[in-house]
Amino acid sequence: MDFQLLLLAAAASFILSIIAMPILIPVLRRIKFGQQVRNDGPQSHLKKAGTPTMGGIVIILAATVVFIKFSVIDTNFWVLLTATVGFGLIGFLDDYIKIGLKRSLGLTARQKLVGQLLFSAIICFLLIHKGHSTALSIPGMDVTFDWGPWFYYPFIVVMLLAISNAVNFTDGVDGLLSGVSAIAFAAYAVIAIQMSSPAAAVCAAAMIGAVLGFLVFNAHPAKVFMGDMGSLGIGGAIGGIAIVTKNELLFLIIGLVFVIELLSVVIQVVSYKTRNGKRVFKMAPIHHHFELSGWSEWRVVTTFWAVSLILAVIGIYISKGLS
């Protein structure tokens, strides 16, 4: 695989993101597409109210343009494009309804679920047409099991929903999701190279450049937020890459930070509903718990980045041993 091509793809999406963000931010500010902040959250976040959001438009557009330009056109290409743009579109609609139409709830949970199921079904159709393997490998073990399409494809749907929502929950502190996702994409880029999956490698490289370009403007103090379009699109891309490289379960290691963020929300909700309003965390997702425990935003972000980097190295090591 041509490493220069991947570097060029990452550089191109980074440059596109860097160029587009200074153009988009004043536009978002002019049309009052500003962030709404929870009153019950960390008090330090109240000053962020009104900060332009929906910056994820640049992430998804920059990565998509570069992906189309540099990738080979095969079934994996269409799977990754559907996962990234499809889930990003759901996020765009949610952002637009919340911010543009001033409806605080955005899409209902049912509407989001229907959209996610629709694009997941399209992805499954593409994979079936390709003759995609339905076997799953257990990370760190030379064990593979194949329970057939009736198990695998429902699993893929659940996986895509879980990853996209887990990534969405991780967005909430300046620079957190941008950095964590860049590290995850870097790990999957290496794995895609090992697995000789050019479409996945180019997609990962394009996403790395796009999110790092966005991070320049999203690092504390953030000048712009990505919104659900960015977070759901990123989640869709990560899930798509995990699927086409046949490293579905390896996400539990590489994306463990995302998994913990999702589990913290589930645990908090279950505890609140079954224990008469008692909470396990001061606030969920868990990055807000650390903030309310006295951690600065920068400490939360750098700690989560460091953990993600360690997990990425472990994931690459395990993948190399199985390839």
PDB file of N, CA, C and O in Angstrom, residues 211-278:
ATOM      1  N   VAL A 211     -10.200  15.685  11.453  1.00  0.00           N
ATOM      2  CA  VAL A 211     -10.434  15.959  12.876  1.00  0.00           C
ATOM      3  C   VAL A 211      -9.285  16.741  13.499  1.00  0.00           C
ATOM      4  O   VAL A 211      -9.505  17.566  14.400  1.00  0.00           O
ATOM      5  N   LEU A 212      -8.065  16.527  13.016  1.00  0.00           N
ATOM      6  CA  LEU A 212      -6.942  17.313  13.544  1.00  0.00           C
ATOM      7  C   LEU A 212      -7.036  18.769  13.092  1.00  0.00           C
ATOM      8  O   LEU A 212      -6.715  19.693  13.848  1.00  0.00           O
ATOM      9  N   GLY A 213      -7.489  18.976  11.847  1.00  0.00           N
ATOM     10  CA  GLY A 213      -7.715  20.341  11.385  1.00  0.00           C
ATOM     11  C   GLY A 213      -8.791  21.031  12.204  1.00  0.00           C
ATOM     12  O   GLY A 213      -8.664  22.212  12.578  1.00  0.00           O
ATOM     13  N   PHE A 214      -9.840  20.284  12.537  1.00  0.00           N
ATOM     14  CA  PHE A 214     -10.904  20.819  13.386  1.00  0.00           C
ATOM     15  C   PHE A 214     -10.390  21.095  14.798  1.00  0.00           C
ATOM     16  O   PHE A 214     -10.776  22.083  15.434  1.00  0.00           O
ATOM     17  N   LEU A 215      -9.497  20.222  15.288  1.00  0.00           N
ATOM     18  CA  LEU A 215      -8.966  20.359  16.644  1.00  0.00           C
ATOM     19  C   LEU A 215      -8.239  21.690  16.846  1.00  0.00           C
ATOM     20  O   LEU A 215      -8.226  22.233  17.956  1.00  0.00           O
ATOM     21  N   VAL A 216      -7.649  22.223  15.794  1.00  0.00           N
ATOM     22  CA  VAL A 216      -6.971  23.517  15.884  1.00  0.00           C
ATOM     23  C   VAL A 216      -7.930  24.590  16.406  1.00  0.00           C
ATOM     24  O   VAL A 216      -7.542  25.485  17.165  1.00  0.00           O
ATOM     25  N   PHE A 217      -9.198  24.474  16.033  1.00  0.00           N
ATOM     26  CA  PHE A 217     -10.200  25.468  16.429  1.00  0.00           C
ATOM     27  C   PHE A 217     -11.074  24.995  17.593  1.00  0.00           C
ATOM     28  O   PHE A 217     -11.826  25.775  18.165  1.00  0.00           O
ATOM     29  N   ASN A 218     -10.958  23.709  17.937  1.00  0.00           N
ATOM     30  CA  ASN A 218     -11.795  23.116  18.984  1.00  0.00           C
ATOM     31  C   ASN A 218     -11.045  22.929  20.296  1.00  0.00           C
ATOM     32  O   ASN A 218     -11.652  22.654  21.322  1.00  0.00           O
ATOM     33  N   ALA A 219      -9.702  23.083  20.267  1.00  0.00           N
ATOM     34  CA  ALA A 219      -8.928  22.952  21.500  1.00  0.00           C
ATOM     35  C   ALA A 219      -9.304  24.081  22.467  1.00  0.00           C
ATOM     36  O   ALA A 219      -9.720  25.159  22.063  1.00  0.00           O
ATOM     37  N   HIS A 220      -9.162  23.805  23.748  1.00  0.00           N
ATOM     38  CA  HIS A 220      -9.560  24.762  24.786  1.00  0.00           C
ATOM     39  C   HIS A 220      -8.761  26.075  24.696  1.00  0.00           C
ATOM     40  O   HIS A 220      -7.537  26.038  24.582  1.00  0.00           O
ATOM     41  N   PRO A 221      -9.443  27.221  24.711  1.00  0.00           N
ATOM     42  CA  PRO A 221     -10.891  27.408  24.702  1.00  0.00           C
ATOM     43  C   PRO A 221     -11.452  27.295  23.281  1.00  0.00           C
ATOM     44  O   PRO A 221     -10.955  27.946  22.356  1.00  0.00           O
ATOM     45  N   ALA A 222     -12.443  26.471  23.111  1.00  0.00           N
ATOM     46  CA  ALA A 222     -12.964  26.150  21.779  1.00  0.00           C
ATOM     47  C   ALA A 222     -13.601  27.363  21.110  1.00  0.00           C
ATOM     48  O   ALA A 222     -14.357  28.109  21.730  1.00  0.00           O
ATOM     49  N   LYS A 223     -13.276  27.526  19.843  1.00  0.00           N
ATOM     50  CA  LYS A 223     -13.908  28.571  19.032  1.00  0.00           C
ATOM     51  C   LYS A 223     -15.127  28.033  18.302  1.00  0.00           C
ATOM     52  O   LYS A 223     -15.932  28.801  17.775  1.00  0.00           O
ATOM     53  N   VAL A 224     -15.242  26.698  18.257  1.00  0.00           N
ATOM     54  CA  VAL A 224     -16.355  26.059  17.561  1.00  0.00           C
ATOM     55  C   VAL A 224     -16.515  24.643  18.102  1.00  0.00           C
ATOM     56  O   VAL A 224     -15.539  24.024  18.551  1.00  0.00           O
ATOM     57  N   PHE A 225     -17.759  24.147  18.081  1.00  0.00           N
ATOM     58  CA  PHE A 225     -18.043  22.762  18.455  1.00  0.00           C
ATOM     59  C   PHE A 225     -18.482  21.996  17.219  1.00  0.00           C
ATOM     60  O   PHE A 225     -18.984  22.583  16.256  1.00  0.00           O
ATOM     61  N   MET A 226     -18.319  20.673  17.243  1.00  0.00           N
ATOM     62  CA  MET A 226     -18.648  19.890  16.043  1.00  0.00           C
ATOM     63  C   MET A 226     -20.123  19.560  15.937  1.00  0.00           C
ATOM     64  O   MET A 226     -20.633  19.371  14.833  1.00  0.00           O
ATOM     65  N   GLY A 227     -20.854  19.476  17.047  1.00  0.00           N
ATOM     66  CA  GLY A 227     -22.256  19.100  16.988  1.00  0.00           C
ATOM     67  C   GLY A 227     -22.420  17.622  16.664  1.00  0.00           C
ATOM     68  O   GLY A 227     -21.460  16.881  16.487  1.00  0.00           O
ATOM     69  N   ASP A 228     -23.671  17.204  16.573  1.00  0.00           N
ATOM     70  CA  ASP A 228     -23.963  15.792  16.333  1.00  0.00           C
ATOM     71  C   ASP A 228     -23.558  15.338  14.935  1.00  0.00           C
ATOM     72  O   ASP A 228     -23.279  14.154  14.733  1.00  0.00           O
ATOM     73  N   MET A 229     -23.531  16.254  13.983  1.00  0.00           N
ATOM     74  CA  MET A 229     -23.108  15.849  12.640  1.00  0.00           C
ATOM     75  C   MET A 229     -21.687  15.309  12.679  1.00  0.00           C
ATOM     76  O   MET A 229     -21.388  14.280  12.070  1.00  0.00           O
ATOM     77  N   GLY A 230     -20.825  15.997  13.393  1.00  0.00           N
ATOM     78  CA  GLY A 230     -19.438  15.542  13.489  1.00  0.00           C
ATOM     79  C   GLY A 230     -19.307  14.266  14.283  1.00  0.00           C
ATOM     80  O   GLY A 230     -18.672  13.299  13.851  1.00  0.00           O
ATOM     81  N   SER A 231     -19.937  14.218  15.466  1.00  0.00           N
ATOM     82  CA  SER A 231     -19.758  13.058  16.340  1.00  0.00           C
ATOM     83  C   SER A 231     -20.397  11.796  15.766  1.00  0.00           C
ATOM     84  O   SER A 231     -19.790  10.710  15.803  1.00  0.00           O
ATOM     85  N   LEU A 232     -21.594  11.903  15.215  1.00  0.00           N
ATOM     86  CA  LEU A 232     -22.236  10.712  14.640  1.00  0.00           C
ATOM     87  C   LEU A 232     -21.524  10.271  13.366  1.00  0.00           C
ATOM     88  O   LEU A 232     -21.397   9.072  13.099  1.00  0.00           O
ATOM     89  N   GLY A 233     -21.057  11.242  12.568  1.00  0.00           N
ATOM     90  CA  GLY A 233     -20.302  10.891  11.366  1.00  0.00           C
ATOM     91  C   GLY A 233     -18.993  10.199  11.701  1.00  0.00           C
ATOM     92  O   GLY A 233     -18.607   9.215  11.058  1.00  0.00           O
ATOM     93  N   ILE A 234     -18.312  10.684  12.724  1.00  0.00           N
ATOM     94  CA  ILE A 234     -17.075  10.054  13.174  1.00  0.00           C
ATOM     95  C   ILE A 234     -17.357   8.634  13.669  1.00  0.00           C
ATOM     96  O   ILE A 234     -16.639   7.688  13.346  1.00  0.00           O
ATOM     97  N   GLY A 235     -18.428   8.490  14.452  1.00  0.00           N
ATOM     98  CA  GLY A 235     -18.796   7.165  14.940  1.00  0.00           C
ATOM     99  C   GLY A 235     -19.116   6.204  13.820  1.00  0.00           C
ATOM    100  O   GLY A 235     -18.709   5.038  13.849  1.00  0.00           O
ATOM    101  N   GLY A 236     -19.842   6.697  12.815  1.00  0.00           N
ATOM    102  CA  GLY A 236     -20.149   5.848  11.668  1.00  0.00           C
ATOM    103  C   GLY A 236     -18.898   5.412  10.934  1.00  0.00           C
ATOM    104  O   GLY A 236     -18.765   4.243  10.534  1.00  0.00           O
ATOM    105  N   ALA A 237     -17.944   6.330  10.773  1.00  0.00           N
ATOM    106  CA  ALA A 237     -16.690   6.013  10.079  1.00  0.00           C
ATOM    107  C   ALA A 237     -15.880   4.973  10.842  1.00  0.00           C
ATOM    108  O   ALA A 237     -15.355   4.017  10.256  1.00  0.00           O
ATOM    109  N   ILE A 238     -15.782   5.148  12.160  1.00  0.00           N
ATOM    110  CA  ILE A 238     -15.023   4.182  12.965  1.00  0.00           C
ATOM    111  C   ILE A 238     -15.672   2.802  12.889  1.00  0.00           C
ATOM    112  O   ILE A 238     -14.990   1.781  12.698  1.00  0.00           O
ATOM    113  N   GLY A 239     -16.995   2.768  13.019  1.00  0.00           N
ATOM    114  CA  GLY A 239     -17.694   1.492  12.927  1.00  0.00           C
ATOM    115  C   GLY A 239     -17.524   0.841  11.574  1.00  0.00           C
ATOM    116  O   GLY A 239     -17.292  -0.369  11.474  1.00  0.00           O
ATOM    117  N   GLY A 240     -17.608   1.650  10.518  1.00  0.00           N
ATOM    118  CA  GLY A 240     -17.447   1.119   9.165  1.00  0.00           C
ATOM    119  C   GLY A 240     -16.061   0.537   8.939  1.00  0.00           C
ATOM    120  O   GLY A 240     -15.905  -0.538   8.349  1.00  0.00           O
ATOM    121  N   ILE A 241     -15.035   1.232   9.424  1.00  0.00           N
ATOM    122  CA  ILE A 241     -13.660   0.748   9.266  1.00  0.00           C
ATOM    123  C   ILE A 241     -13.454  -0.547  10.044  1.00  0.00           C
ATOM    124  O   ILE A 241     -12.810  -1.485   9.559  1.00  0.00           O
ATOM    125  N   ALA A 242     -13.998  -0.608  11.256  1.00  0.00           N
ATOM    126  CA  ALA A 242     -13.874  -1.835  12.056  1.00  0.00           C
ATOM    127  C   ALA A 242     -14.502  -3.019  11.335  1.00  0.00           C
ATOM    128  O   ALA A 242     -13.975  -4.139  11.367  1.00  0.00           O
ATOM    129  N   ILE A 243     -15.612  -2.770  10.644  1.00  0.00           N
ATOM    130  CA  ILE A 243     -16.317  -3.845   9.945  1.00  0.00           C
ATOM    131  C   ILE A 243     -15.553  -4.309   8.717  1.00  0.00           C
ATOM    132  O   ILE A 243     -15.329  -5.508   8.531  1.00  0.00           O
ATOM    133  N   VAL A 244     -15.147  -3.389   7.850  1.00  0.00           N
ATOM    134  CA  VAL A 244     -14.527  -3.800   6.582  1.00  0.00           C
ATOM    135  C   VAL A 244     -13.136  -4.395   6.790  1.00  0.00           C
ATOM    136  O   VAL A 244     -12.662  -5.174   5.964  1.00  0.00           O
ATOM    137  N   THR A 245     -12.477  -4.047   7.906  1.00  0.00           N
ATOM    138  CA  THR A 245     -11.169  -4.650   8.198  1.00  0.00           C
ATOM    139  C   THR A 245     -11.304  -5.949   8.993  1.00  0.00           C
ATOM    140  O   THR A 245     -10.292  -6.577   9.323  1.00  0.00           O
ATOM    141  N   LYS A 246     -12.546  -6.339   9.309  1.00  0.00           N
ATOM    142  CA  LYS A 246     -12.810  -7.554  10.089  1.00  0.00           C
ATOM    143  C   LYS A 246     -12.155  -7.497  11.457  1.00  0.00           C
ATOM    144  O   LYS A 246     -11.606  -8.473  11.952  1.00  0.00           O
ATOM    145  N   ASN A 247     -12.236  -6.324  12.089  1.00  0.00           N
ATOM    146  CA  ASN A 247     -11.750  -6.136  13.453  1.00  0.00           C
ATOM    147  C   ASN A 247     -12.872  -5.560  14.314  1.00  0.00           C
ATOM    148  O   ASN A 247     -12.673  -4.603  15.068  1.00  0.00           O
ATOM    149  N   GLU A 248     -14.046  -6.161  14.163  1.00  0.00           N
ATOM    150  CA  GLU A 248     -15.229  -5.640  14.840  1.00  0.00           C
ATOM    151  C   GLU A 248     -15.056  -5.600  16.360  1.00  0.00           C
ATOM    152  O   GLU A 248     -15.309  -4.578  17.000  1.00  0.00           O
ATOM    153  N   LEU A 249     -14.616  -6.721  16.936  1.00  0.00           N
ATOM    154  CA  LEU A 249     -14.509  -6.803  18.392  1.00  0.00           C
ATOM    155  C   LEU A 249     -13.293  -6.064  18.936  1.00  0.00           C
ATOM    156  O   LEU A 249     -13.239  -5.743  20.126  1.00  0.00           O
ATOM    157  N   LEU A 250     -12.331  -5.767  18.071  1.00  0.00           N
ATOM    158  CA  LEU A 250     -11.146  -5.029  18.513  1.00  0.00           C
ATOM    159  C   LEU A 250     -11.508  -3.603  18.923  1.00  0.00           C
ATOM    160  O   LEU A 250     -10.748  -2.949  19.649  1.00  0.00           O
ATOM    161  N   PHE A 251     -12.656  -3.124  18.482  1.00  0.00           N
ATOM    162  CA  PHE A 251     -13.110  -1.794  18.903  1.00  0.00           C
ATOM    163  C   PHE A 251     -13.236  -1.722  20.426  1.00  0.00           C
ATOM    164  O   PHE A 251     -13.056  -0.648  21.019  1.00  0.00           O
ATOM    165  N   LEU A 252     -13.540  -2.852  21.057  1.00  0.00           N
ATOM    166  CA  LEU A 252     -13.685  -2.865  22.513  1.00  0.00           C
ATOM    167  C   LEU A 252     -12.383  -2.492  23.206  1.00  0.00           C
ATOM    168  O   LEU A 252     -12.391  -2.078  24.368  1.00  0.00           O
ATOM    169  N   ILE A 253     -11.268  -2.628  22.490  1.00  0.00           N
ATOM    170  CA  ILE A 253      -9.961  -2.226  23.037  1.00  0.00           C
ATOM    171  C   ILE A 253      -9.578  -0.835  22.535  1.00  0.00           C
ATOM    172  O   ILE A 253      -9.356   0.083  23.322  1.00  0.00           O
ATOM    173  N   ILE A 254      -9.528  -0.688  21.207  1.00  0.00           N
ATOM    174  CA  ILE A 254      -9.133   0.608  20.637  1.00  0.00           C
ATOM    175  C   ILE A 254     -10.104   1.705  21.054  1.00  0.00           C
ATOM    176  O   ILE A 254      -9.697   2.839  21.353  1.00  0.00           O
ATOM    177  N   GLY A 255     -11.374   1.391  21.096  1.00  0.00           N
ATOM    178  CA  GLY A 255     -12.399   2.381  21.428  1.00  0.00           C
ATOM    179  C   GLY A 255     -12.918   2.260  22.844  1.00  0.00           C
ATOM    180  O   GLY A 255     -14.056   2.664  23.125  1.00  0.00           O
ATOM    181  N   LEU A 256     -12.093   1.748  23.764  1.00  0.00           N
ATOM    182  CA  LEU A 256     -12.560   1.529  25.140  1.00  0.00           C
ATOM    183  C   LEU A 256     -13.003   2.821  25.816  1.00  0.00           C
ATOM    184  O   LEU A 256     -13.932   2.815  26.629  1.00  0.00           O
ATOM    185  N   VAL A 257     -12.362   3.928  25.492  1.00  0.00           N
ATOM    186  CA  VAL A 257     -12.793   5.214  26.062  1.00  0.00           C
ATOM    187  C   VAL A 257     -14.232   5.504  25.653  1.00  0.00           C
ATOM    188  O   VAL A 257     -15.058   5.926  26.486  1.00  0.00           O
ATOM    189  N   PHE A 258     -14.568   5.266  24.385  1.00  0.00           N
ATOM    190  CA  PHE A 258     -15.937   5.463  23.922  1.00  0.00           C
ATOM    191  C   PHE A 258     -16.894   4.520  24.647  1.00  0.00           C
ATOM    192  O   PHE A 258     -18.002   4.909  25.041  1.00  0.00           O
ATOM    193  N   VAL A 259     -16.460   3.265  24.815  1.00  0.00           N
ATOM    194  CA  VAL A 259     -17.295   2.262  25.492  1.00  0.00           C
ATOM    195  C   VAL A 259     -17.588   2.689  26.927  1.00  0.00           C
ATOM    196  O   VAL A 259     -18.738   2.608  27.399  1.00  0.00           O
ATOM    197  N   ILE A 260     -16.571   3.172  27.621  1.00  0.00           N
ATOM    198  CA  ILE A 260     -16.750   3.615  29.009  1.00  0.00           C
ATOM    199  C   ILE A 260     -17.697   4.811  29.079  1.00  0.00           C
ATOM    200  O   ILE A 260     -18.534   4.902  29.991  1.00  0.00           O
ATOM    201  N   GLU A 261     -17.568   5.729  28.136  1.00  0.00           N
ATOM    202  CA  GLU A 261     -18.475   6.893  28.100  1.00  0.00           C
ATOM    203  C   GLU A 261     -19.930   6.429  27.951  1.00  0.00           C
ATOM    204  O   GLU A 261     -20.826   6.925  28.646  1.00  0.00           O
ATOM    205  N   LEU A 262     -20.155   5.477  27.045  1.00  0.00           N
ATOM    206  CA  LEU A 262     -21.507   4.955  26.834  1.00  0.00           C
ATOM    207  C   LEU A 262     -22.012   4.228  28.072  1.00  0.00           C
ATOM    208  O   LEU A 262     -23.155   4.448  28.515  1.00  0.00           O
ATOM    209  N   LEU A 263     -21.174   3.376  28.651  1.00  0.00           N
ATOM    210  CA  LEU A 263     -21.584   2.611  29.829  1.00  0.00           C
ATOM    211  C   LEU A 263     -21.888   3.529  31.006  1.00  0.00           C
ATOM    212  O   LEU A 263     -22.804   3.248  31.794  1.00  0.00           O
ATOM    213  N   SER A 264     -21.157   4.627  31.128  1.00  0.00           N
ATOM    214  CA  SER A 264     -21.412   5.549  32.236  1.00  0.00           C
ATOM    215  C   SER A 264     -22.810   6.146  32.141  1.00  0.00           C
ATOM    216  O   SER A 264     -23.479   6.337  33.166  1.00  0.00           O
ATOM    217  N   VAL A 265     -23.252   6.415  30.926  1.00  0.00           N
ATOM    218  CA  VAL A 265     -24.603   6.950  30.724  1.00  0.00           C
ATOM    219  C   VAL A 265     -25.645   5.888  31.049  1.00  0.00           C
ATOM    220  O   VAL A 265     -26.643   6.157  31.735  1.00  0.00           O
ATOM    221  N   VAL A 266     -25.417   4.662  30.563  1.00  0.00           N
ATOM    222  CA  VAL A 266     -26.356   3.566  30.819  1.00  0.00           C
ATOM    223  C   VAL A 266     -26.467   3.297  32.316  1.00  0.00           C
ATOM    224  O   VAL A 266     -27.569   3.179  32.870  1.00  0.00           O
ATOM    225  N   ILE A 267     -25.321   3.217  32.992  1.00  0.00           N
ATOM    226  CA  ILE A 267     -25.300   2.962  34.439  1.00  0.00           C
ATOM    227  C   ILE A 267     -26.026   4.073  35.191  1.00  0.00           C
ATOM    228  O   ILE A 267     -26.806   3.818  36.117  1.00  0.00           O
ATOM    229  N   GLN A 268     -25.782   5.315  34.779  1.00  0.00           N
ATOM    230  CA  GLN A 268     -26.417   6.459  35.453  1.00  0.00           C
ATOM    231  C   GLN A 268     -27.937   6.410  35.300  1.00  0.00           C
ATOM    232  O   GLN A 268     -28.672   6.610  36.279  1.00  0.00           O
ATOM    233  N   VAL A 269     -28.401   6.130  34.102  1.00  0.00           N
ATOM    234  CA  VAL A 269     -29.846   6.095  33.846  1.00  0.00           C
ATOM    235  C   VAL A 269     -30.499   4.942  34.606  1.00  0.00           C
ATOM    236  O   VAL A 269     -31.554   5.121  35.248  1.00  0.00           O
ATOM    237  N   VAL A 270     -29.890   3.758  34.541  1.00  0.00           N
ATOM    238  CA  VAL A 270     -30.443   2.597  35.239  1.00  0.00           C
ATOM    239  C   VAL A 270     -30.486   2.836  36.744  1.00  0.00           C
ATOM    240  O   VAL A 270     -31.477   2.538  37.413  1.00  0.00           O
ATOM    241  N   SER A 271     -29.399   3.390  37.279  1.00  0.00           N
ATOM    242  CA  SER A 271     -29.342   3.677  38.714  1.00  0.00           C
ATOM    243  C   SER A 271     -30.419   4.677  39.121  1.00  0.00           C
ATOM    244  O   SER A 271     -31.110   4.498  40.137  1.00  0.00           O
ATOM    245  N   TYR A 272     -30.582   5.707  38.339  1.00  0.00           N
ATOM    246  CA  TYR A 272     -31.567   6.752  38.655  1.00  0.00           C
ATOM    247  C   TYR A 272     -32.988   6.195  38.666  1.00  0.00           C
ATOM    248  O   TYR A 272     -33.804   6.546  39.527  1.00  0.00           O
ATOM    249  N   LYS A 273     -33.265   5.298  37.706  1.00  0.00           N
ATOM    250  CA  LYS A 273     -34.632   4.775  37.571  1.00  0.00           C
ATOM    251  C   LYS A 273     -34.944   3.638  38.527  1.00  0.00           C
ATOM    252  O   LYS A 273     -36.101   3.409  38.856  1.00  0.00           O
ATOM    253  N   THR A 274     -33.930   2.915  38.968  1.00  0.00           N
ATOM    254  CA  THR A 274     -34.177   1.738  39.813  1.00  0.00           C
ATOM    255  C   THR A 274     -33.815   1.956  41.279  1.00  0.00           C
ATOM    256  O   THR A 274     -34.151   1.122  42.122  1.00  0.00           O
ATOM    257  N   ARG A 275     -33.135   3.072  41.578  1.00  0.00           N
ATOM    258  CA  ARG A 275     -32.700   3.318  42.960  1.00  0.00           C
ATOM    259  C   ARG A 275     -33.237   4.644  43.489  1.00  0.00           C
ATOM    260  O   ARG A 275     -32.561   5.365  44.222  1.00  0.00           O
ATOM    261  N   ASN A 276     -34.474   4.958  43.091  1.00  0.00           N
ATOM    262  CA  ASN A 276     -35.172   6.145  43.601  1.00  0.00           C
ATOM    263  C   ASN A 276     -34.376   7.434  43.416  1.00  0.00           C
ATOM    264  O   ASN A 276     -34.223   8.246  44.345  1.00  0.00           O
ATOM    265  N   GLY A 277     -33.849   7.610  42.204  1.00  0.00           N
ATOM    266  CA  GLY A 277     -33.165   8.857  41.886  1.00  0.00           C
ATOM    267  C   GLY A 277     -31.716   8.922  42.301  1.00  0.00           C
ATOM    268  O   GLY A 277     -31.079   9.974  42.135  1.00  0.00           O
ATOM    269  N   LYS A 278     -31.175   7.833  42.815  1.00  0.00           N
ATOM    270  CA  LYS A 278     -29.765   7.832  43.211  1.00  0.00           C
ATOM    271  C   LYS A 278     -28.868   7.711  41.985  1.00  0.00           C
ATOM    272  O   LYS A 278     -29.156   6.947  41.064  1.00  0.00           O
TER     273      LYS A 278
END
